[in-house]
Tab-separated table of C-alpha atoms and ligand atoms in Angstrom:
chain	number	residue	atom	x	y	z
A	1	MET	CA	0.000	0.000	0.000
A	2	PRO	CA	1.459	3.422	-0.883
A	3	LEU	CA	2.481	5.396	2.174
A	4	ASP	CA	-0.020	8.178	1.340
A	5	LYS	CA	-2.998	5.788	1.687
A	6	ARG	CA	-2.262	5.310	5.355
A	7	ARG	CA	-2.147	9.044	6.082
A	8	ARG	CA	-5.066	10.465	8.063
A	9	VAL	CA	-6.639	13.886	7.528
A	10	ALA	CA	-4.994	14.988	10.786
A	11	ASP	CA	-1.563	14.150	9.315
A	12	ILE	CA	-2.296	16.188	6.196
A	13	GLY	CA	-4.047	19.147	7.873
A	14	GLU	CA	-6.835	21.382	6.637
A	15	LEU	CA	-4.849	23.576	4.238
A	16	ALA	CA	-3.217	20.692	2.361
A	17	MET	CA	-6.484	18.701	2.421
A	18	LEU	CA	-8.272	21.630	0.723
A	19	ALA	CA	-5.538	21.836	-1.937
A	20	ARG	CA	-5.833	18.079	-2.513
A	21	ILE	CA	-9.631	18.330	-2.956
A	22	ALA	CA	-9.269	21.302	-5.331
A	23	GLU	CA	-6.827	19.319	-7.462
A	24	ARG	CA	-9.185	16.327	-7.563
A	25	ILE	CA	-12.169	18.497	-8.595
A	26	GLY	CA	-10.150	20.171	-11.338
A	27	PRO	CA	-10.805	23.564	-12.931
A	28	PRO	CA	-14.487	24.627	-12.908
A	29	GLY	CA	-16.577	25.325	-16.009
A	30	GLU	CA	-17.035	28.772	-17.537
A	31	ASP	CA	-20.197	29.489	-15.510
A	32	VAL	CA	-18.172	29.253	-12.266
A	33	ILE	CA	-16.538	32.661	-11.752
A	34	LEU	CA	-14.945	31.561	-8.456
A	35	GLY	CA	-14.550	27.955	-7.324
A	36	VAL	CA	-12.576	26.456	-4.422
A	37	GLY	CA	-10.373	28.933	-2.542
A	38	ASP	CA	-12.522	31.924	-1.585
A	39	ASP	CA	-15.178	32.618	1.057
A	40	THR	CA	-17.970	31.500	-1.304
A	41	ALA	CA	-18.286	30.172	-4.816
A	42	ALA	CA	-19.524	32.728	-7.371
A	43	LEU	CA	-21.636	31.526	-10.308
A	44	TRP	CA	-22.658	33.426	-13.420
A	45	TRP	CA	-26.460	33.930	-13.390
A	46	ASN	CA	-27.233	36.847	-15.681
A	47	PRO	CA	-25.438	40.054	-16.718
A	48	GLU	CA	-26.770	41.914	-13.648
A	49	ARG	CA	-26.318	39.302	-10.923
A	50	LEU	CA	-23.890	36.617	-9.807
A	51	VAL	CA	-25.038	33.868	-7.431
A	52	LEU	CA	-22.911	33.299	-4.317
A	53	LEU	CA	-22.998	29.799	-2.838
A	54	THR	CA	-21.516	28.642	0.466
A	55	THR	CA	-21.862	25.961	3.144
A	56	ASP	CA	-20.674	25.549	6.739
A	57	ALA	CA	-21.604	23.284	9.650
A	58	LEU	CA	-21.439	23.119	13.441
A	59	VAL	CA	-20.653	19.760	15.031
A	60	GLN	CA	-21.485	18.732	18.583
A	61	ASP	CA	-18.367	18.299	20.776
A	62	VAL	CA	-16.184	19.939	18.108
A	63	HIS	CA	-17.831	23.393	17.827
A	64	PHE	CA	-20.309	23.295	20.716
A	65	ARG	CA	-21.325	21.220	23.729
A	66	ARG	CA	-25.004	20.620	24.332
A	67	ALA	CA	-24.573	21.038	28.084
A	68	THR	CA	-23.317	24.625	27.777
A	69	PHE	CA	-24.520	25.939	24.381
A	70	SER	CA	-28.271	26.521	23.878
A	71	ALA	CA	-29.999	25.079	20.809
A	72	SER	CA	-31.160	28.594	19.962
A	73	ASP	CA	-27.555	29.868	19.917
A	74	VAL	CA	-26.482	26.932	17.701
A	75	GLY	CA	-29.261	27.907	15.251
A	76	TRP	CA	-28.262	31.572	15.215
A	77	LYS	CA	-24.577	30.838	14.842
A	78	VAL	CA	-24.733	28.277	12.032
A	79	LEU	CA	-26.593	30.733	9.794
A	80	ALA	CA	-24.478	33.716	10.939
A	81	ILE	CA	-21.175	32.060	9.990
A	82	ASN	CA	-22.504	31.323	6.502
A	83	ALA	CA	-23.857	34.878	6.123
A	84	SER	CA	-20.423	36.196	7.119
A	85	ASP	CA	-18.910	34.456	4.082
A	86	ILE	CA	-21.482	36.174	1.818
A	87	ALA	CA	-20.590	39.494	3.530
A	88	ALA	CA	-16.925	38.905	2.699
A	89	MET	CA	-17.800	38.856	-1.032
A	90	GLY	CA	-19.726	42.147	-0.798
A	91	GLY	CA	-22.971	40.201	-1.342
A	92	THR	CA	-26.503	39.876	0.035
A	93	PRO	CA	-27.706	36.497	1.373
A	94	THR	CA	-31.091	35.321	0.092
A	95	HIS	CA	-32.023	31.638	0.625
A	96	ALA	CA	-30.804	28.787	2.820
A	97	VAL	CA	-31.392	25.060	3.136
A	98	VAL	CA	-30.693	23.399	6.483
A	99	SER	CA	-29.515	19.826	6.931
A	100	LEU	CA	-29.953	18.459	10.468
A	101	MET	CA	-28.233	15.243	11.535
A	102	LEU	CA	-29.647	14.248	14.925
A	103	PRO	CA	-29.370	11.398	17.426
A	104	ALA	CA	-32.662	9.450	17.686
A	105	ASP	CA	-32.935	10.176	21.438
A	106	LEU	CA	-32.566	13.987	21.094
A	107	GLU	CA	-35.453	15.900	22.713
A	108	ALA	CA	-37.811	17.351	20.055
A	109	ASP	CA	-37.701	20.661	21.963
A	110	TRP	CA	-34.035	21.026	20.984
A	111	VAL	CA	-35.068	21.230	17.317
A	112	ASP	CA	-37.779	23.845	18.077
A	113	GLU	CA	-35.249	25.941	20.001
A	114	PHE	CA	-32.679	25.534	17.220
A	115	TYR	CA	-35.150	26.909	14.671
A	116	HIS	CA	-36.060	29.782	17.007
A	117	GLY	CA	-32.430	31.001	16.938
A	118	LEU	CA	-31.959	30.191	13.246
A	119	LEU	CA	-35.068	32.193	12.267
A	120	GLU	CA	-33.977	35.168	14.401
A	121	MET	CA	-30.730	35.305	12.392
A	122	ALA	CA	-32.647	34.694	9.139
A	123	ARG	CA	-34.915	37.694	9.805
A	124	ALA	CA	-31.935	39.892	10.716
A	125	ALA	CA	-30.055	38.884	7.539
A	126	GLY	CA	-33.084	38.850	5.177
A	127	VAL	CA	-32.723	35.118	4.491
A	128	THR	CA	-35.595	32.771	3.522
A	129	ILE	CA	-35.309	29.183	4.755
A	130	ALA	CA	-36.266	27.292	1.612
A	131	GLY	CA	-35.949	23.693	2.755
A	132	GLY	CA	-33.613	21.123	4.213
A	133	ASN	CA	-33.008	17.546	5.224
A	134	LEU	CA	-33.238	15.363	8.346
A	135	ALA	CA	-31.010	12.361	9.003
A	136	GLN	CA	-29.971	10.259	11.974
A	137	ALA	CA	-26.433	10.525	13.359
A	138	PRO	CA	-24.541	9.613	16.549
A	139	SER	CA	-24.330	13.288	17.602
A	140	VAL	CA	-25.801	16.612	16.467
A	141	VAL	CA	-24.480	18.072	13.187
A	142	VAL	CA	-26.184	21.181	11.745
A	143	ASP	CA	-25.216	22.105	8.206
A	144	VAL	CA	-26.403	25.167	6.267
A	145	THR	CA	-26.093	25.892	2.557
A	146	LEU	CA	-26.641	29.576	1.814
A	147	LEU	CA	-27.261	31.396	-1.459
A	148	GLY	CA	-26.651	35.073	-2.027
A	149	THR	CA	-26.281	37.549	-4.858
A	150	VAL	CA	-23.935	40.332	-5.896
A	151	ALA	CA	-23.574	42.560	-8.957
A	152	PRO	CA	-20.569	41.420	-11.032
A	153	ASP	CA	-18.728	44.729	-10.527
A	154	ARG	CA	-19.200	44.550	-6.731
A	155	LEU	CA	-17.759	41.057	-6.208
A	156	LEU	CA	-14.816	41.154	-3.779
A	157	ARG	CA	-12.340	38.278	-3.791
A	158	ARG	CA	-9.476	37.308	-1.530
A	159	SER	CA	-7.089	37.582	-4.423
A	160	GLY	CA	-7.037	41.272	-5.380
A	161	ALA	CA	-4.593	42.783	-2.856
A	162	ARG	CA	-1.600	44.575	-4.410
A	163	PRO	CA	1.716	45.818	-3.045
A	164	GLY	CA	1.197	49.323	-1.652
A	165	ASP	CA	-2.369	48.564	-0.448
A	166	ILE	CA	-3.443	49.480	3.069
A	167	LEU	CA	-4.833	46.648	5.203
A	168	ALA	CA	-7.721	47.346	7.603
A	169	VAL	CA	-10.127	45.406	9.815
A	170	THR	CA	-13.671	46.293	10.953
A	171	GLY	CA	-14.634	46.447	14.643
A	172	THR	CA	-12.514	44.883	17.376
A	173	LEU	CA	-10.854	41.494	17.754
A	174	GLY	CA	-10.469	38.845	20.447
A	175	ARG	CA	-14.047	38.967	21.795
A	176	ALA	CA	-15.044	35.469	20.704
A	177	ALA	CA	-11.832	33.855	21.962
A	178	ALA	CA	-12.253	35.698	25.267
A	179	GLY	CA	-15.892	34.545	25.368
A	180	LEU	CA	-14.822	30.932	24.946
A	181	LEU	CA	-12.370	31.293	27.832
A	182	ALA	CA	-14.969	33.109	29.980
A	183	ALA	CA	-17.566	30.382	29.408
A	184	ASP	CA	-15.027	27.645	30.156
A	185	MET	CA	-13.778	29.283	33.356
A	186	GLY	CA	-17.218	30.211	34.700
A	187	LEU	CA	-17.708	33.806	35.772
A	188	PRO	CA	-17.694	33.633	39.607
A	189	ASP	CA	-14.709	31.299	39.672
A	190	ALA	CA	-12.676	33.332	37.189
A	191	LYS	CA	-13.435	36.692	38.812
A	192	ARG	CA	-11.980	35.477	42.096
A	193	ARG	CA	-8.647	35.105	40.324
A	194	LEU	CA	-8.630	38.650	38.934
A	195	PRO	CA	-6.190	41.225	40.297
A	196	ALA	CA	-8.731	44.067	39.912
A	197	PRO	CA	-12.560	44.300	39.875
A	198	SER	CA	-13.992	43.680	36.415
A	199	ASP	CA	-17.237	44.734	34.768
A	200	ASP	CA	-19.768	41.867	34.447
A	201	ALA	CA	-21.093	43.393	31.204
A	202	LEU	CA	-17.713	42.853	29.505
A	203	TRP	CA	-17.808	39.148	30.328
A	204	ALA	CA	-21.386	38.811	29.078
A	205	ARG	CA	-20.448	40.661	25.869
A	206	ALA	CA	-17.565	38.267	25.223
A	207	ILE	CA	-19.735	35.175	25.716
A	208	THR	CA	-22.479	36.633	23.483
A	209	ALA	CA	-19.910	37.427	20.769
A	210	GLN	CA	-18.770	33.816	20.725
A	211	ARG	CA	-22.302	32.360	20.675
A	212	ARG	CA	-24.176	34.954	18.574
A	213	PRO	CA	-21.708	36.450	16.090
A	214	GLN	CA	-23.005	39.339	13.941
A	215	PRO	CA	-22.141	38.956	10.255
A	216	ARG	CA	-20.925	42.286	8.807
A	217	LEU	CA	-23.393	42.288	5.895
A	218	ALA	CA	-24.035	46.040	5.612
A	219	GLU	CA	-20.319	46.730	6.058
A	220	GLY	CA	-19.392	44.249	3.292
A	221	ARG	CA	-21.810	45.874	0.838
A	222	VAL	CA	-20.693	49.420	1.710
A	223	LEU	CA	-17.019	48.469	1.299
A	224	ALA	CA	-17.763	46.831	-2.074
A	225	SER	CA	-19.680	49.936	-3.220
A	226	THR	CA	-16.631	52.207	-2.786
A	227	GLY	CA	-14.842	50.611	-5.743
A	228	ALA	CA	-11.573	51.099	-3.816
A	229	VAL	CA	-11.416	47.778	-1.932
A	230	HIS	CA	-9.203	45.297	-3.772
A	231	ALA	CA	-9.567	42.144	-1.594
A	232	MET	CA	-11.615	41.035	1.397
A	233	ILE	CA	-12.047	38.012	3.719
A	234	ASP	CA	-14.065	37.411	6.886
A	235	LEU	CA	-12.186	36.486	10.068
A	236	SER	CA	-13.419	33.022	11.010
A	237	ASP	CA	-10.166	31.314	11.956
A	238	GLY	CA	-8.194	34.176	13.475
A	239	LEU	CA	-6.513	37.274	12.066
A	240	GLU	CA	-3.171	35.634	11.325
A	241	LEU	CA	-4.513	32.586	9.469
A	242	ASP	CA	-7.138	34.511	7.494
A	243	LEU	CA	-4.593	37.222	6.683
A	244	TRP	CA	-2.268	34.522	5.401
A	245	ARG	CA	-5.125	33.220	3.212
A	246	LEU	CA	-5.744	36.696	1.748
A	247	CYS	CA	-2.022	37.231	1.091
A	248	GLU	CA	-1.509	33.776	-0.392
A	249	ALA	CA	-4.502	34.250	-2.730
A	250	SER	CA	-3.145	37.683	-3.728
A	251	SER	CA	0.455	36.427	-4.225
A	252	ALA	CA	1.597	39.149	-1.847
A	253	GLY	CA	2.951	39.549	1.661
A	254	VAL	CA	2.101	41.957	4.453
A	255	ARG	CA	3.707	43.944	7.228
A	256	LEU	CA	1.301	43.642	10.153
A	257	HIS	CA	1.647	46.167	12.998
A	258	ALA	CA	0.882	44.235	16.192
A	259	GLY	CA	0.469	47.457	18.175
A	260	ARG	CA	-2.357	48.614	15.903
A	261	ILE	CA	-4.511	45.467	16.179
A	262	PRO	CA	-7.816	46.675	17.719
A	263	ILE	CA	-8.189	44.488	20.809
A	264	ASP	CA	-11.705	44.587	22.287
A	265	ALA	CA	-12.073	46.049	25.795
A	266	CYS	CA	-13.451	42.739	27.120
A	267	VAL	CA	-10.283	40.825	26.237
A	268	ALA	CA	-7.797	42.152	28.829
A	269	PRO	CA	-9.659	41.171	32.058
A	270	ILE	CA	-10.611	37.728	30.726
A	271	ALA	CA	-7.103	37.075	29.393
A	272	ALA	CA	-5.691	38.129	32.797
A	273	ALA	CA	-7.957	35.672	34.628
A	274	ALA	CA	-6.954	32.883	32.218
A	275	GLY	CA	-3.231	33.730	32.224
A	276	ARG	CA	-3.301	34.475	28.485
A	277	ASP	CA	-1.856	37.272	26.338
A	278	PRO	CA	-4.658	39.606	25.041
A	279	LEU	CA	-2.752	40.173	21.768
A	280	ASP	CA	-2.560	36.436	21.217
A	281	LEU	CA	-6.362	36.118	21.610
A	282	ALA	CA	-6.919	38.990	19.147
A	283	SER	CA	-4.343	37.694	16.615
A	284	SER	CA	-5.179	34.019	16.491
A	285	GLY	CA	-8.315	33.452	18.599
A	286	GLY	CA	-10.769	33.218	15.689
A	287	GLU	CA	-14.560	33.480	15.330
A	288	ASP	CA	-14.750	37.279	15.448
A	289	TYR	CA	-16.355	37.392	11.966
A	290	GLU	CA	-15.023	40.876	11.301
A	291	LEU	CA	-14.001	41.851	7.743
A	292	LEU	CA	-10.341	42.183	6.768
A	293	PHE	CA	-9.756	44.162	3.584
A	294	ALA	CA	-7.061	45.726	1.419
A	295	MET	CA	-7.531	49.036	-0.401
A	296	GLY	CA	-5.535	51.549	-2.402
A	297	SER	CA	-3.447	53.773	-0.111
A	298	GLY	CA	-4.846	56.983	-1.597
A	299	ASP	CA	-8.424	55.833	-0.891
A	300	ALA	CA	-8.039	54.611	2.705
A	301	ASP	CA	-9.236	57.755	4.518
A	302	ARG	CA	-12.287	58.112	2.264
A	303	VAL	CA	-13.216	54.407	2.522
A	304	LEU	CA	-12.960	54.286	6.326
A	305	GLN	CA	-14.945	57.524	6.710
A	306	HIS	CA	-17.644	56.277	4.306
A	307	LEU	CA	-17.889	52.969	6.200
A	308	GLN	CA	-18.276	54.816	9.510
A	309	ASP	CA	-20.880	57.216	8.081
A	310	GLU	CA	-22.991	54.507	6.435
A	311	THR	CA	-22.859	51.745	9.069
A	312	GLY	CA	-21.512	53.307	12.290
A	313	THR	CA	-18.778	50.655	12.246
A	314	PRO	CA	-15.187	51.822	12.622
A	315	ALA	CA	-12.288	50.106	10.894
A	316	THR	CA	-8.619	50.201	11.879
A	317	ILE	CA	-5.545	50.221	9.646
A	318	ILE	CA	-3.284	47.370	10.800
A	319	GLY	CA	-0.721	46.910	8.037
A	320	HIS	CA	0.513	47.278	4.467
A	321	ILE	CA	0.549	44.821	1.585
A	322	GLU	CA	4.090	44.441	0.256
A	323	ASP	CA	5.969	42.574	-2.417
A	324	ILE	CA	7.802	40.336	0.068
A	325	GLY	CA	6.638	36.880	-1.069
A	326	ALA	CA	3.208	35.216	-1.347
A	327	GLY	CA	1.615	34.606	2.027
A	328	ARG	CA	4.560	36.028	3.965
A	329	ILE	CA	3.435	37.925	7.074
A	330	VAL	CA	6.000	40.019	8.905
A	331	LYS	CA	4.573	40.917	12.295
A	332	ILE	CA	6.018	44.094	13.712
A	333	GLY	CA	5.719	44.424	17.468
A	334	LYS	CA	8.240	43.986	20.243
A	335	GLU	CA	10.285	42.038	17.737
A	336	GLU	CA	9.892	41.698	13.985
A	337	ARG	CA	9.142	38.119	12.973
A	338	ALA	CA	7.749	36.228	10.007
A	339	LEU	CA	4.634	34.099	10.598
A	340	SER	CA	3.968	30.826	8.839
A	341	PRO	CA	0.704	28.859	8.597
A	342	SER	CA	2.210	25.614	9.915
A	343	GLY	CA	0.426	24.596	13.103
A	344	TRP	CA	-2.749	26.471	12.159
A	345	THR	CA	-4.458	23.520	10.497
A	346	HIS	CA	-7.926	22.622	11.737
A	347	PHE	CA	-7.855	18.888	11.793
A	348	ARG	CA	-4.781	19.069	13.979
A	349	SER	CA	-6.384	21.540	16.363
A	350	ALA	CA	-9.595	19.462	16.395
A	351	THR	CA	-7.509	16.452	17.379
A	352	ARG	CA	-5.846	18.481	20.123
A	353	ARG	CA	-9.241	19.705	21.306
A	354	ARG	CA	-10.633	16.182	21.559
A	355	THR	CA	-7.546	15.077	23.473
A	356	ALA	CA	-7.980	18.056	25.793
A	357	GLN	CA	-11.653	17.140	26.286
A	358	ARG	CA	-10.802	13.595	27.252
A	359	ARG	CA	-8.154	14.890	29.643
A	360	SER	CA	-10.466	17.488	31.176
A	361	ALA	CA	-13.330	14.966	31.412
A	362	ARG	CA	-11.073	12.853	33.587
A	363	HIS	CA	-10.386	15.895	35.760
A	364	GLY	CA	-14.033	16.967	35.838
A	365	LYS	CA	-13.412	20.280	34.024
A	366	ARG	CA	-15.103	21.800	30.991
A	367	GLN	CA	-12.938	22.352	27.958
A	368	SER	CA	-15.063	22.608	24.832
A	369	ARG	CA	-17.149	25.610	23.831
B	1	MG	MG1	-14.744	32.900	5.320
């Protein structure tokens, strides 16, 4: 048997697994404007509209635990993370189908609650639930396929960043990672370990950010309408990994100014209680679902002002695209260092998470989100 046949997905990792799948699928037909390798696929529909198509799932004991994550929050989040990918293209979500894989002994109320949260997000995002599928499975898996639309001249890809562009991010970072830590520690227990009194509202905000992310749909459309944004991606897996994806797709590198990364106010007290570095949570924590975008340097002031005026959302300049090698990120902070994507792969982290769960189960602690 060839050596490769015995390799597991965890050995290969998410990034290489995606490349392997893309190679197997081969180049798409002419009606596929964008295939594998961006936040959504983009399909030619008519001269005025492209169709955006994306899918994402939440899996029990990988992305959420039923004991600590309400069904309603699972419903909200699974649609929100798909809508965030449509936002990253500058598009508008329209229709979703929902595939539920459920254990036979799951309480029927869980499904009602799930749809309560899902429909709240659907109303907020203007999405119609057009159908779905039910199947039996050993644990809960909720999988959404979402359609959206965008005018051809408004489509934003990951691949358009050019040397000289300014890099900016909407909102603040680190909330969701802090929320995961806060939920795992438990508020009363964690607050006892804090050196200074902390505001309860900050902790609640962090936990809400992790469970009910807000896709930046209006912001994505406003940024696309300026005509000055060259590339965009939503931050699902952490600033550093998603920045690497944008740079790799654009065949460019970036100088990232660590001191300019907008760390949310809730991050510092929670990081202190957990013994973590706030910058680390904001740089690689993931699940903030903010938009990261590159734009021409002469347009940056106008674009950021327009975004603020139209949506009330601020954006912060955090770096510059440079001709220093595809995917190369030089992080400028206390020391200047180059970042590489090795160690960021999902299947590896999922394996680590499961190992951590087994370990914490033995010690009677909660580990998963
Ligand atoms: Mg994405």
